[in-house]
Amino acid sequence: MVLETPLLRVSRPVAACSRCRSAKIKCDGKLPACTACERSGKQAECSSTSDQFARGKERSYVATLETRIEKLERRLQEAQHRKASLVPVNEHDGAVQKHVPSQGLTRTSKRLEAQEIDDLVSDFGYLTVNATARDFYGFTSSMSYARMVLSACTKDSLPTGFVTPLPPRNEAIITIRHYFENFFVMYPFFEESSFYASLDAVYNSESSRVSTASPFDHFSVRLVLAIAHSGRMEQRGDGNYMAAIGHVSAALVHAEHVLRPGSIASVQAMLLLHEYSMIDPHHFDSWGLIGAASRAMVDLGLHQDPPRSASISRAKLELRRRVFWCVYGFDRSTSLIQSRAFSFSDDSASVALPFSTAQTLVSPEAKDSNHILFKSFGSAIDLFNLRRIQSDWYTELFQSGRIPLSDPYPIIWRSCEAMRNWFAGLSPSMSAEVRTFFELNLLYSYIYILAASPRMPFVAPFAQSLIFEYCIQYAEKMTSHANERVKTAPLSFYDAMRVYMTGRQFIEVLQGNEDRLLSGIIPDPPFVPVDSAPPPPAPQTPKDFQKNLARSITCIKRLTDCLGLFGLRWGYMSWRDRFQRDSENLLSSLN
């Protein structure tokens, strides 16, 4: 068919074929033979099949490209030969001035080459992220990076048109101080000075006609106020809850200008939303938000410290490290709670811990100061170190396949020892409330790692005794911590999930092992090689059956009360009702 054999023409023939030139007639340049040669039956003699024209003057487009490639290859070979024939400067006998050593030249060339590769990879990563940005589709499109993130991470819609007005500045300072003293000390992913500059810009814009506050200033101030109000609420629907909802609605007005790829501020904004979602689980999905923040962080290269040769200010390097470790801590905590895979592996990251020694220690004069700039970041470093230990054993036992280990307890005892040493190394000047917060995380980690898992389907009797005691200790400390009127360490919906998981493990370990566990007899730990870490110390369990029976009943009631308290606060009473149904048969047998 005609369509299957299209005519091959050139837009401007370089020269006519030999027959047309000698006959002085017009040559249309059709390939493989012109029309005049076809009509006369001289297709084979048409100069298009000969090599009469000079190289580079062919009428074939493909042949022209091939010739161009050959020329470029020859030029490349000539350049390589010239480079190889150059005499190094330090080998020139007649040199008079000082010369740079060849090792320095090699090091410089390697650094320049590595920098070019990094720039190229960064450009590719930015193009990949920017494919979902407004610039890709144009400003008239309804699709944007912010809308994509929010649509994927929103559960229940916020009330339409409900916005909380900014409180007076003195009231805002009190509310913001609650955030810094309870949340920021654990996850300091922005600088205090920059936040207070944003606060000044927002309130100056309210009192003057000229707005000096950026969208990120409004977004960060509103989200911090929302998190602080949510942290002080007693039950869902109270005044603090409604104030938080209004501040979040006001913050999301600026989402289009804040949630944009290619900036650290966008990662910080998603971390603020994630932090809020941990306290208000109804409106945002914490897993989706930390996943988006992790991917944006990796695309920016924050998961790797820049090379020492890179010129970067100390403040910028410190901010990069802050953001990375806060993303790391949130991601590890969320993955453990929801039994999901990490957003990125430990092997892919190489970032030093933030803060200098002076910032992790607090002086006696600053200890009682209300100014947040004098607060210590030691608690944040301690939390990051715990998340790193948790990440190690979670990867080994839960993310490295489902084939059972032949001997899992050397790994478990090593991880338990690392967490014991971590807790023993906490600062003695740490407040009792923060220490309780860390101890609850430690007990929960013990229960998590000792419980049955795909790689350890059978729990040894000694490990069952440890779970039994750790659950009782966890229930006692969590009940006291949750009922404190003055919250001095962050409580979130994750704590409700931890309580439910602890209760489930307590029921599972007690069912079928009541007589042995309630007797108080501790079995011998499983055998491990001599060079392995020692097992955790045997718990001090009373050898009284009735006393252990009463302790078990009290533990179940405390866990039920905690779930009821958290259910009232976050609106998830179904967790308490489900646990009551799960423990009903066990309580009947214990009573």
Coordinates of C-alpha atoms in Angstrom, one line a residue:
M1 CA 0.0 0.0 0.0
V2 CA 1.0 3.6 -0.5
L3 CA 0.9 4.4 3.2
E4 CA 3.2 1.5 4.0
T5 CA 5.9 2.8 1.6
P6 CA 6.0 6.5 2.1
L7 CA 8.0 8.6 -0.3
L8 CA 11.4 9.5 0.9
R9 CA 12.1 13.1 0.0
V10 CA 14.5 15.7 1.3
S11 CA 13.3 19.2 1.8
R12 CA 16.2 20.7 -0.1
P13 CA 18.2 18.4 -2.4
V14 CA 21.9 19.3 -2.3
A15 CA 22.4 18.6 -6.0
A16 CA 20.6 16.9 -8.9
C17 CA 21.6 13.4 -10.0
S18 CA 24.1 13.0 -12.9
R19 CA 21.4 12.2 -15.6
C20 CA 19.2 15.2 -14.7
R21 CA 22.3 17.5 -14.5
S22 CA 23.5 16.5 -17.9
A23 CA 20.0 16.7 -19.4
K24 CA 19.5 20.1 -17.6
I25 CA 16.1 19.1 -16.2
K26 CA 14.7 19.5 -12.8
C27 CA 15.5 16.7 -10.3
D28 CA 12.9 16.1 -7.6
G29 CA 15.4 14.2 -5.4
K30 CA 13.1 11.3 -4.7
L31 CA 14.7 8.3 -3.1
P32 CA 15.9 5.7 -4.0
A33 CA 15.7 7.1 -7.5
C34 CA 14.3 10.4 -8.8
T35 CA 11.1 10.5 -11.0
A36 CA 12.9 11.3 -14.2
C37 CA 15.1 8.2 -13.9
E38 CA 12.1 6.0 -13.0
R39 CA 10.2 7.1 -16.1
S40 CA 13.2 6.4 -18.3
G41 CA 13.8 3.0 -16.7
K42 CA 17.3 4.1 -15.4
Q43 CA 16.6 3.6 -11.7
A44 CA 19.9 1.7 -11.2
E45 CA 21.9 4.5 -12.8
C46 CA 20.4 7.3 -10.6
S47 CA 23.2 8.9 -8.6
S48 CA 21.2 8.4 -5.4
T49 CA 22.6 4.9 -5.2
S50 CA 26.1 6.0 -6.0
D51 CA 28.7 7.7 -3.9
Q52 CA 29.3 10.6 -6.2
F53 CA 28.6 13.3 -3.7
A54 CA 31.1 14.4 -1.1
R55 CA 30.8 13.1 2.4
G56 CA 28.4 15.3 4.3
K57 CA 26.5 16.2 1.2
E58 CA 24.3 13.1 1.0
R59 CA 20.6 13.5 0.4
S60 CA 19.9 10.7 3.0
Y61 CA 19.0 12.1 6.4
V62 CA 20.2 9.0 8.2
A63 CA 23.5 8.9 6.4
T64 CA 24.0 12.6 7.3
L65 CA 23.5 11.8 11.0
E66 CA 25.9 8.8 10.8
T67 CA 28.5 11.0 9.2
R68 CA 28.1 13.6 11.9
I69 CA 28.5 10.9 14.6
E70 CA 31.7 9.7 12.9
K71 CA 33.1 13.3 13.0
L72 CA 32.3 13.7 16.7
E73 CA 33.9 10.3 17.4
R74 CA 37.1 11.4 15.6
R75 CA 37.1 14.7 17.5
L76 CA 36.7 12.8 20.8
Q77 CA 39.6 10.5 20.0
E78 CA 41.8 13.4 19.0
A79 CA 41.0 15.2 22.3
Q80 CA 41.9 12.0 24.2
H81 CA 45.2 11.7 22.4
R82 CA 46.1 15.3 23.1
K83 CA 45.3 14.8 26.8
A84 CA 47.5 11.7 27.0
S85 CA 50.4 13.5 25.3
L86 CA 50.4 16.4 27.7
V87 CA 53.5 16.5 30.0
P88 CA 52.6 16.9 33.7
V89 CA 53.7 20.2 35.1
N90 CA 55.7 18.7 38.0
E91 CA 57.7 16.6 35.5
H92 CA 58.9 19.5 33.4
D93 CA 62.6 19.9 33.8
G94 CA 62.7 23.6 33.0
A95 CA 60.0 24.6 35.5
V96 CA 60.8 27.5 37.7
Q97 CA 57.7 28.2 39.7
K98 CA 56.2 25.9 42.4
H99 CA 53.9 23.2 41.0
V100 CA 50.9 21.6 42.5
P101 CA 51.5 17.9 43.2
S102 CA 49.8 15.4 40.9
Q103 CA 48.0 13.9 43.8
G104 CA 46.3 17.2 44.4
L105 CA 45.4 17.5 40.8
T106 CA 43.8 14.0 40.9
R107 CA 42.0 14.8 44.1
T108 CA 40.7 18.1 42.6
S109 CA 39.6 16.4 39.4
K110 CA 37.8 13.6 41.4
R111 CA 36.0 16.2 43.5
L112 CA 34.9 18.1 40.5
E113 CA 33.7 14.9 38.8
A114 CA 31.8 13.9 41.9
Q115 CA 30.3 17.3 42.1
E116 CA 29.1 17.1 38.5
I117 CA 27.6 13.7 39.1
D118 CA 25.8 14.9 42.2
D119 CA 24.5 17.9 40.3
L120 CA 23.2 15.7 37.6
V121 CA 21.5 13.3 40.0
S122 CA 20.0 16.2 41.8
D123 CA 18.6 17.6 38.6
F124 CA 17.1 14.3 37.7
G125 CA 15.6 14.0 41.2
Y126 CA 14.2 17.5 41.0
L127 CA 12.7 16.8 37.6
T128 CA 11.1 13.7 39.0
V129 CA 9.5 15.5 42.0
N130 CA 8.6 18.5 40.0
A131 CA 6.6 16.3 37.6
T132 CA 3.7 16.6 40.1
A133 CA 4.2 20.3 40.8
R134 CA 2.2 23.2 39.5
D135 CA 4.9 24.2 37.0
F136 CA 4.6 20.8 35.2
Y137 CA 0.9 21.2 34.4
G138 CA 0.8 25.0 34.4
F139 CA -0.8 27.4 36.9
T140 CA -4.3 26.9 35.4
S141 CA -4.4 23.2 36.2
S142 CA -6.3 21.9 39.2
M143 CA -3.5 19.5 40.0
S144 CA -0.7 20.5 42.4
Y145 CA 1.8 18.9 44.7
A146 CA -0.1 20.2 47.8
R147 CA -3.5 18.9 46.6
M148 CA -2.0 15.6 45.8
V149 CA -0.5 15.2 49.3
L150 CA -3.5 16.5 51.1
S151 CA -6.0 14.4 49.1
A152 CA -3.9 11.2 49.8
C153 CA -3.5 12.0 53.5
T154 CA -6.9 13.4 54.5
K155 CA -9.5 11.3 56.3
D156 CA -12.4 13.4 57.4
S157 CA -12.8 16.8 55.9
L158 CA -12.3 19.9 58.1
P159 CA -15.4 22.1 58.8
T160 CA -15.9 24.5 55.9
G161 CA -15.4 28.1 56.7
F162 CA -14.4 27.5 60.4
V163 CA -11.3 29.5 61.3
T164 CA -10.0 30.4 64.7
P165 CA -8.9 34.0 64.9
L166 CA -5.4 34.7 66.1
P167 CA -5.3 35.1 69.9
P168 CA -3.7 38.1 71.6
R169 CA 0.1 37.8 71.4
N170 CA 0.5 37.2 75.1
E171 CA -2.0 34.3 75.1
A172 CA -0.3 32.9 72.0
I173 CA 3.1 33.0 73.7
I174 CA 1.7 30.9 76.6
T175 CA 0.2 28.4 74.2
I176 CA 3.3 28.2 72.1
R177 CA 5.4 27.6 75.2
H178 CA 3.4 24.5 75.8
Y179 CA 4.4 23.2 72.4
F180 CA 8.1 23.9 72.9
E181 CA 8.2 22.4 76.3
N182 CA 6.3 19.2 75.4
F183 CA 6.8 18.5 71.7
F184 CA 9.7 20.6 70.4
V185 CA 12.1 19.2 72.9
M186 CA 11.6 15.8 71.4
Y187 CA 11.3 16.7 67.7
P188 CA 13.1 20.1 67.0
F189 CA 12.9 20.1 63.2
F190 CA 13.1 23.9 62.9
E191 CA 15.0 26.7 64.6
E192 CA 13.5 28.5 67.5
S193 CA 14.8 31.8 66.4
S194 CA 13.3 31.5 62.9
F195 CA 9.9 30.5 64.4
Y196 CA 9.8 33.5 66.7
A197 CA 10.7 35.7 63.7
S198 CA 7.7 34.1 61.9
L199 CA 5.6 34.9 64.9
D200 CA 6.7 38.5 64.8
A201 CA 6.0 38.8 61.1
V202 CA 2.5 37.3 61.5
Y203 CA 1.5 39.6 64.3
N204 CA 3.0 42.7 62.6
S205 CA 1.0 41.9 59.5
E206 CA -2.1 41.8 61.6
S207 CA -1.5 45.3 63.0
S208 CA -0.3 46.9 59.8
R209 CA -1.5 47.3 56.3
V210 CA 1.7 46.0 54.7
S211 CA 2.0 42.2 55.1
T212 CA 5.6 41.1 55.7
A213 CA 4.7 37.5 56.7
S214 CA 5.3 34.7 54.2
P215 CA 2.9 31.8 53.6
F216 CA 5.2 29.6 55.6
D217 CA 5.2 32.0 58.5
H218 CA 1.4 31.8 58.7
F219 CA 1.4 28.0 58.2
S220 CA 4.0 27.3 60.9
V221 CA 2.5 29.6 63.5
R222 CA -1.0 28.2 63.0
L223 CA 0.1 24.6 63.1
V224 CA 2.1 25.1 66.3
L225 CA -0.9 26.7 67.9
A226 CA -3.1 23.8 66.7
I227 CA -0.7 21.2 68.1
A228 CA -0.4 23.0 71.4
H229 CA -4.2 23.2 71.8
S230 CA -4.6 19.5 70.9
G231 CA -2.0 18.6 73.4
R232 CA -4.1 20.2 76.2
M233 CA -7.5 18.9 75.2
E234 CA -9.3 16.6 77.6
Q235 CA -11.8 15.1 75.2
R236 CA -12.8 15.4 71.6
G237 CA -15.0 18.4 71.0
D238 CA -13.9 20.6 73.9
G239 CA -12.6 24.2 73.5
N240 CA -9.0 23.2 72.9
Y241 CA -10.1 20.7 70.2
M242 CA -12.2 23.3 68.4
A243 CA -9.5 25.9 68.6
A244 CA -7.0 23.4 67.1
I245 CA -9.4 22.6 64.2
G246 CA -9.8 26.3 63.4
H247 CA -6.0 26.9 63.4
V248 CA -5.5 24.0 61.1
S249 CA -8.1 25.3 58.7
A250 CA -6.4 28.7 58.7
A251 CA -3.0 27.0 58.0
L252 CA -4.2 25.0 55.1
V253 CA -5.2 28.2 53.3
H254 CA -1.5 28.6 52.6
A255 CA -0.9 25.0 51.7
E256 CA -0.5 25.7 48.0
H257 CA 2.4 28.0 48.6
V258 CA 4.0 25.9 51.4
L259 CA 3.7 22.3 50.2
R260 CA 5.9 22.5 47.2
P261 CA 8.7 20.2 46.1
G262 CA 12.3 21.1 46.3
S263 CA 12.5 22.9 49.6
I264 CA 13.3 22.0 53.2
A265 CA 10.4 24.2 54.3
S266 CA 8.0 21.9 52.6
V267 CA 9.4 18.9 54.6
Q268 CA 9.0 20.9 57.8
A269 CA 5.4 21.7 56.9
M270 CA 4.6 18.1 56.4
L271 CA 6.2 17.2 59.7
L272 CA 4.0 19.7 61.4
L273 CA 1.0 18.1 59.8
H274 CA 2.2 14.7 60.8
E275 CA 2.8 15.9 64.4
Y276 CA -0.8 17.2 64.4
S277 CA -2.2 13.9 62.9
M278 CA -0.7 12.0 65.9
I279 CA -3.0 14.0 68.2
D280 CA -6.0 14.3 65.9
P281 CA -6.2 10.9 64.0
H282 CA -9.6 11.7 62.5
H283 CA -8.6 14.2 60.0
F284 CA -5.2 13.2 58.7
D285 CA -3.4 10.0 58.0
S286 CA -0.1 10.0 59.9
W287 CA 1.4 7.2 57.8
G288 CA 0.8 9.0 54.5
L289 CA 2.2 12.2 55.8
I290 CA 5.4 10.8 57.1
G291 CA 5.8 8.8 53.9
A292 CA 5.4 12.0 51.8
A293 CA 7.9 13.8 54.1
S294 CA 10.4 11.0 53.9
R295 CA 10.3 10.9 50.1
A296 CA 10.7 14.7 49.8
M297 CA 13.5 14.5 52.3
V298 CA 15.3 11.8 50.3
D299 CA 14.8 13.7 47.0
L300 CA 16.5 16.7 48.6
G301 CA 19.4 14.6 49.6
L302 CA 19.0 15.2 53.3
H303 CA 19.6 11.5 54.1
Q304 CA 23.3 12.0 53.3
D305 CA 25.7 14.5 54.9
P306 CA 27.3 16.7 52.2
P307 CA 31.0 15.9 51.6
R308 CA 33.6 17.8 53.7
S309 CA 34.8 19.6 50.6
A310 CA 31.3 21.1 50.1
S311 CA 31.0 24.7 51.1
I312 CA 28.0 24.8 53.4
S313 CA 27.3 26.9 56.5
R314 CA 27.2 25.4 59.9
A315 CA 23.6 26.7 60.4
K316 CA 22.4 25.1 57.2
L317 CA 24.1 21.8 58.0
E318 CA 22.6 21.8 61.4
L319 CA 19.1 22.4 60.0
R320 CA 19.6 19.5 57.5
R321 CA 20.5 17.2 60.3
R322 CA 17.6 18.3 62.4
V323 CA 15.1 17.7 59.7
F324 CA 16.5 14.3 58.8
W325 CA 16.6 12.9 62.3
C326 CA 13.1 14.1 63.1
V327 CA 11.8 12.5 59.9
Y328 CA 13.8 9.3 60.9
G329 CA 12.2 9.3 64.4
F330 CA 8.7 9.9 63.2
D331 CA 9.0 7.3 60.5
R332 CA 10.4 4.6 62.8
S333 CA 7.8 5.3 65.5
T334 CA 4.9 5.2 62.9
S335 CA 6.2 2.0 61.3
L336 CA 6.5 0.1 64.6
I337 CA 3.1 1.2 65.8
Q338 CA 1.3 0.4 62.5
S339 CA 3.5 -2.7 61.7
R340 CA 4.5 -1.2 58.3
A341 CA 7.8 -1.1 56.4
F342 CA 10.1 1.8 56.8
S343 CA 10.1 4.6 54.3
F344 CA 13.9 4.3 53.8
S345 CA 16.5 1.9 55.2
D346 CA 19.3 2.6 57.7
D347 CA 21.8 1.5 55.1
S348 CA 20.7 4.3 52.7
A349 CA 21.3 7.1 55.2
S350 CA 24.5 8.5 56.6
V351 CA 23.8 11.6 58.7
A352 CA 25.5 12.6 61.9
L353 CA 23.4 13.5 64.9
P354 CA 22.6 17.2 65.2
F355 CA 23.5 19.6 68.1
S356 CA 26.8 20.3 69.8
T357 CA 27.6 19.1 73.3
A358 CA 26.7 22.6 74.7
Q359 CA 23.2 22.3 73.2
T360 CA 22.6 18.9 74.7
L361 CA 23.5 19.9 78.2
V362 CA 21.5 22.4 80.3
S363 CA 23.0 24.7 82.9
P364 CA 21.5 25.0 86.3
E365 CA 20.7 28.7 85.6
A366 CA 18.8 27.8 82.4
K367 CA 17.1 24.7 83.8
D368 CA 14.3 26.7 85.5
S369 CA 14.2 29.4 82.7
N370 CA 11.0 29.8 80.8
H371 CA 12.7 31.0 77.7
I372 CA 12.8 28.2 75.2
L373 CA 16.1 29.3 73.7
F374 CA 17.9 28.0 76.8
K375 CA 16.3 24.6 76.8
S376 CA 18.4 21.4 76.3
F377 CA 18.2 19.1 73.3
G378 CA 19.4 16.1 75.2
S379 CA 15.9 14.5 75.2
A380 CA 15.8 14.7 71.4
I381 CA 19.2 13.0 71.1
D382 CA 18.1 10.3 73.5
L383 CA 15.0 9.7 71.5
F384 CA 16.9 9.5 68.2
N385 CA 19.3 6.9 69.7
L386 CA 16.3 4.8 70.9
R387 CA 14.7 5.0 67.5
R388 CA 18.0 3.8 65.9
I389 CA 18.1 0.8 68.2
Q390 CA 14.4 0.0 67.5
S391 CA 15.1 0.3 63.8
D392 CA 17.9 -2.2 64.0
W393 CA 15.9 -5.0 65.6
Y394 CA 12.7 -4.2 63.8
T395 CA 14.5 -4.6 60.5
E396 CA 16.1 -7.9 61.5
L397 CA 13.0 -9.5 63.0
F398 CA 10.1 -8.1 61.1
Q399 CA 11.4 -6.7 57.7
S400 CA 14.0 -9.3 56.7
G401 CA 11.7 -12.1 55.5
R402 CA 9.3 -14.6 57.1
I403 CA 11.6 -17.6 57.4
P404 CA 11.9 -18.4 61.1
L405 CA 15.4 -18.0 62.6
S406 CA 17.0 -21.1 64.0
D407 CA 18.2 -19.3 67.1
P408 CA 16.6 -15.8 67.4
Y409 CA 17.5 -15.1 71.1
P410 CA 21.1 -14.0 70.6
I411 CA 19.7 -11.2 68.4
I412 CA 17.0 -10.4 70.9
W413 CA 19.3 -10.4 73.9
R414 CA 21.7 -8.1 72.1
S415 CA 18.9 -5.7 71.3
C416 CA 17.6 -5.8 74.8
E417 CA 21.1 -5.1 76.2
A418 CA 21.5 -2.1 73.8
M419 CA 18.2 -0.7 75.1
R420 CA 19.1 -1.3 78.7
N421 CA 22.4 0.5 78.2
W422 CA 20.6 3.3 76.4
F423 CA 18.2 3.8 79.4
A424 CA 21.0 3.6 81.9
G425 CA 22.9 6.4 80.0
L426 CA 20.0 8.9 80.3
S427 CA 21.0 12.2 81.9
P428 CA 20.4 12.2 85.7
S429 CA 19.2 15.8 85.4
M430 CA 16.3 14.7 83.2
S431 CA 12.8 15.5 84.6
A432 CA 10.9 12.6 86.1
E433 CA 8.1 13.0 83.6
V434 CA 10.4 12.7 80.6
R435 CA 12.1 9.8 82.2
T436 CA 8.7 8.1 82.6
F437 CA 8.0 8.8 78.9
F438 CA 11.2 7.1 77.9
E439 CA 10.7 4.2 80.3
L440 CA 7.3 3.6 78.8
N441 CA 8.9 3.4 75.3
L442 CA 11.5 1.0 76.7
L443 CA 8.9 -1.3 78.2
Y444 CA 6.9 -1.3 75.1
S445 CA 10.0 -2.1 73.0
Y446 CA 10.7 -5.1 75.4
I447 CA 7.2 -6.4 74.9
Y448 CA 7.3 -5.9 71.2
I449 CA 10.6 -7.7 70.6
L450 CA 9.9 -10.6 73.0
A451 CA 6.5 -11.3 71.5
A452 CA 5.9 -13.9 68.7
S453 CA 6.8 -12.7 65.2
P454 CA 7.2 -14.4 61.8
R455 CA 10.9 -15.0 62.4
M456 CA 10.3 -16.2 66.0
P457 CA 6.9 -18.0 66.0
F458 CA 7.5 -19.6 69.4
V459 CA 8.1 -17.7 72.6
A460 CA 10.3 -19.4 75.2
P461 CA 8.9 -19.7 78.8
F462 CA 11.5 -17.3 80.1
A463 CA 10.5 -14.7 77.5
Q464 CA 6.8 -15.2 78.5
S465 CA 7.7 -14.4 82.1
L466 CA 9.4 -11.2 81.0
I467 CA 6.4 -10.2 78.9
F468 CA 4.1 -10.8 81.9
E469 CA 6.1 -8.6 84.2
Y470 CA 6.8 -5.9 81.6
C471 CA 3.0 -5.6 80.8
I472 CA 2.2 -5.1 84.5
Q473 CA 4.9 -2.4 84.8
Y474 CA 3.7 -0.7 81.6
A475 CA 0.1 -0.6 82.8
E476 CA 1.0 0.8 86.1
K477 CA 3.3 3.6 84.7
M478 CA 0.9 4.5 81.8
T479 CA -2.0 4.9 84.2
S480 CA -0.1 7.3 86.3
H481 CA 1.3 9.1 83.3
A482 CA -2.0 9.5 81.5
N483 CA -3.8 10.9 84.6
E484 CA -1.4 13.7 85.2
R485 CA -3.2 17.0 85.0
V486 CA -0.1 18.9 83.9
K487 CA 1.2 17.2 80.7
T488 CA 5.0 17.5 80.7
A489 CA 5.7 14.9 78.0
P490 CA 3.8 14.4 74.7
L491 CA 0.9 12.0 74.7
S492 CA -0.5 11.0 71.3
F493 CA -2.9 8.6 69.8
Y494 CA 0.1 6.3 69.3
D495 CA 0.0 5.8 73.1
A496 CA -3.5 4.4 72.8
M497 CA -2.3 2.0 70.1
R498 CA 0.6 1.0 72.3
V499 CA -1.7 0.3 75.3
Y500 CA -4.0 -1.8 73.1
M501 CA -1.1 -3.8 71.7
T502 CA 0.3 -4.3 75.3
G503 CA -3.1 -5.5 76.5
R504 CA -3.3 -8.0 73.6
Q505 CA 0.2 -9.4 74.4
F506 CA -0.7 -9.7 78.1
I507 CA -3.9 -11.7 77.2
E508 CA -2.0 -14.0 74.8
V509 CA 0.8 -14.8 77.1
L510 CA -1.5 -15.4 80.1
Q511 CA -3.9 -17.6 78.3
G512 CA -2.7 -21.2 78.5
N513 CA 0.1 -20.3 80.9
E514 CA -1.9 -19.1 83.9
D515 CA -0.6 -21.7 86.5
R516 CA 3.1 -21.2 85.6
L517 CA 3.0 -17.4 85.4
L518 CA 0.9 -16.9 88.5
S519 CA 3.0 -19.2 90.5
G520 CA 5.9 -16.7 90.2
I521 CA 8.5 -19.4 89.2
I522 CA 10.9 -18.0 86.6
P523 CA 12.2 -20.6 84.1
D524 CA 15.8 -20.7 82.9
P525 CA 16.5 -18.5 79.9
P526 CA 17.1 -20.3 76.6
F527 CA 20.6 -21.4 75.8
V528 CA 22.7 -19.0 73.7
P529 CA 26.4 -19.1 72.7
V530 CA 28.9 -18.0 75.3
D531 CA 30.0 -14.9 73.3
S532 CA 26.4 -13.7 73.0
A533 CA 24.8 -10.9 75.0
P534 CA 23.4 -12.0 78.4
P535 CA 19.6 -12.2 78.7
P536 CA 17.7 -9.5 80.6
P537 CA 17.7 -9.9 84.4
A538 CA 15.0 -12.2 85.8
P539 CA 12.0 -10.1 87.0
Q540 CA 11.3 -9.9 90.7
T541 CA 8.0 -11.7 90.6
P542 CA 6.3 -12.6 94.0
K543 CA 6.2 -16.3 94.7
D544 CA 2.6 -15.9 95.8
F545 CA -0.2 -17.2 93.5
Q546 CA -2.9 -15.0 95.0
K547 CA -0.8 -11.9 94.8
N548 CA 0.1 -12.5 91.1
L549 CA -3.6 -13.2 90.4
A550 CA -4.6 -9.8 91.9
R551 CA -1.7 -8.1 89.9
S552 CA -3.0 -9.7 86.7
I553 CA -6.6 -8.5 87.3
T554 CA -5.4 -5.0 88.2
C555 CA -3.3 -4.9 85.0
I556 CA -6.2 -5.7 82.8
K557 CA -8.4 -3.1 84.6
R558 CA -5.7 -0.4 84.3
L559 CA -5.2 -1.1 80.6
T560 CA -9.0 -0.9 80.1
D561 CA -9.1 2.4 82.0
C562 CA -6.3 3.9 79.9
L563 CA -8.1 2.9 76.7
G564 CA -11.3 4.5 78.0
L565 CA -9.4 7.7 78.9
F566 CA -7.7 7.8 75.5
G567 CA -10.9 6.9 73.8
L568 CA -12.7 9.9 75.4
R569 CA -9.8 12.1 74.4
W570 CA -9.4 11.1 70.8
G571 CA -12.9 9.7 70.1
Y572 CA -12.0 6.0 69.7
M573 CA -14.0 4.2 72.4
S574 CA -14.1 1.1 70.1
W575 CA -10.6 0.3 71.2
R576 CA -11.7 0.0 74.8
D577 CA -14.8 -2.0 73.9
R578 CA -12.7 -4.4 71.7
F579 CA -10.2 -5.0 74.5
Q580 CA -13.0 -5.6 77.0
R581 CA -14.4 -8.3 74.7
D582 CA -11.0 -9.8 74.2
S583 CA -10.3 -10.0 78.0
E584 CA -13.7 -11.1 79.1
N585 CA -13.0 -14.8 79.1
L586 CA -9.6 -14.3 80.8
L587 CA -11.1 -12.2 83.5
S588 CA -13.8 -14.8 84.1
S589 CA -11.2 -17.5 84.6
L590 CA -9.1 -15.3 86.9
N591 CA -12.0 -14.3 89.1

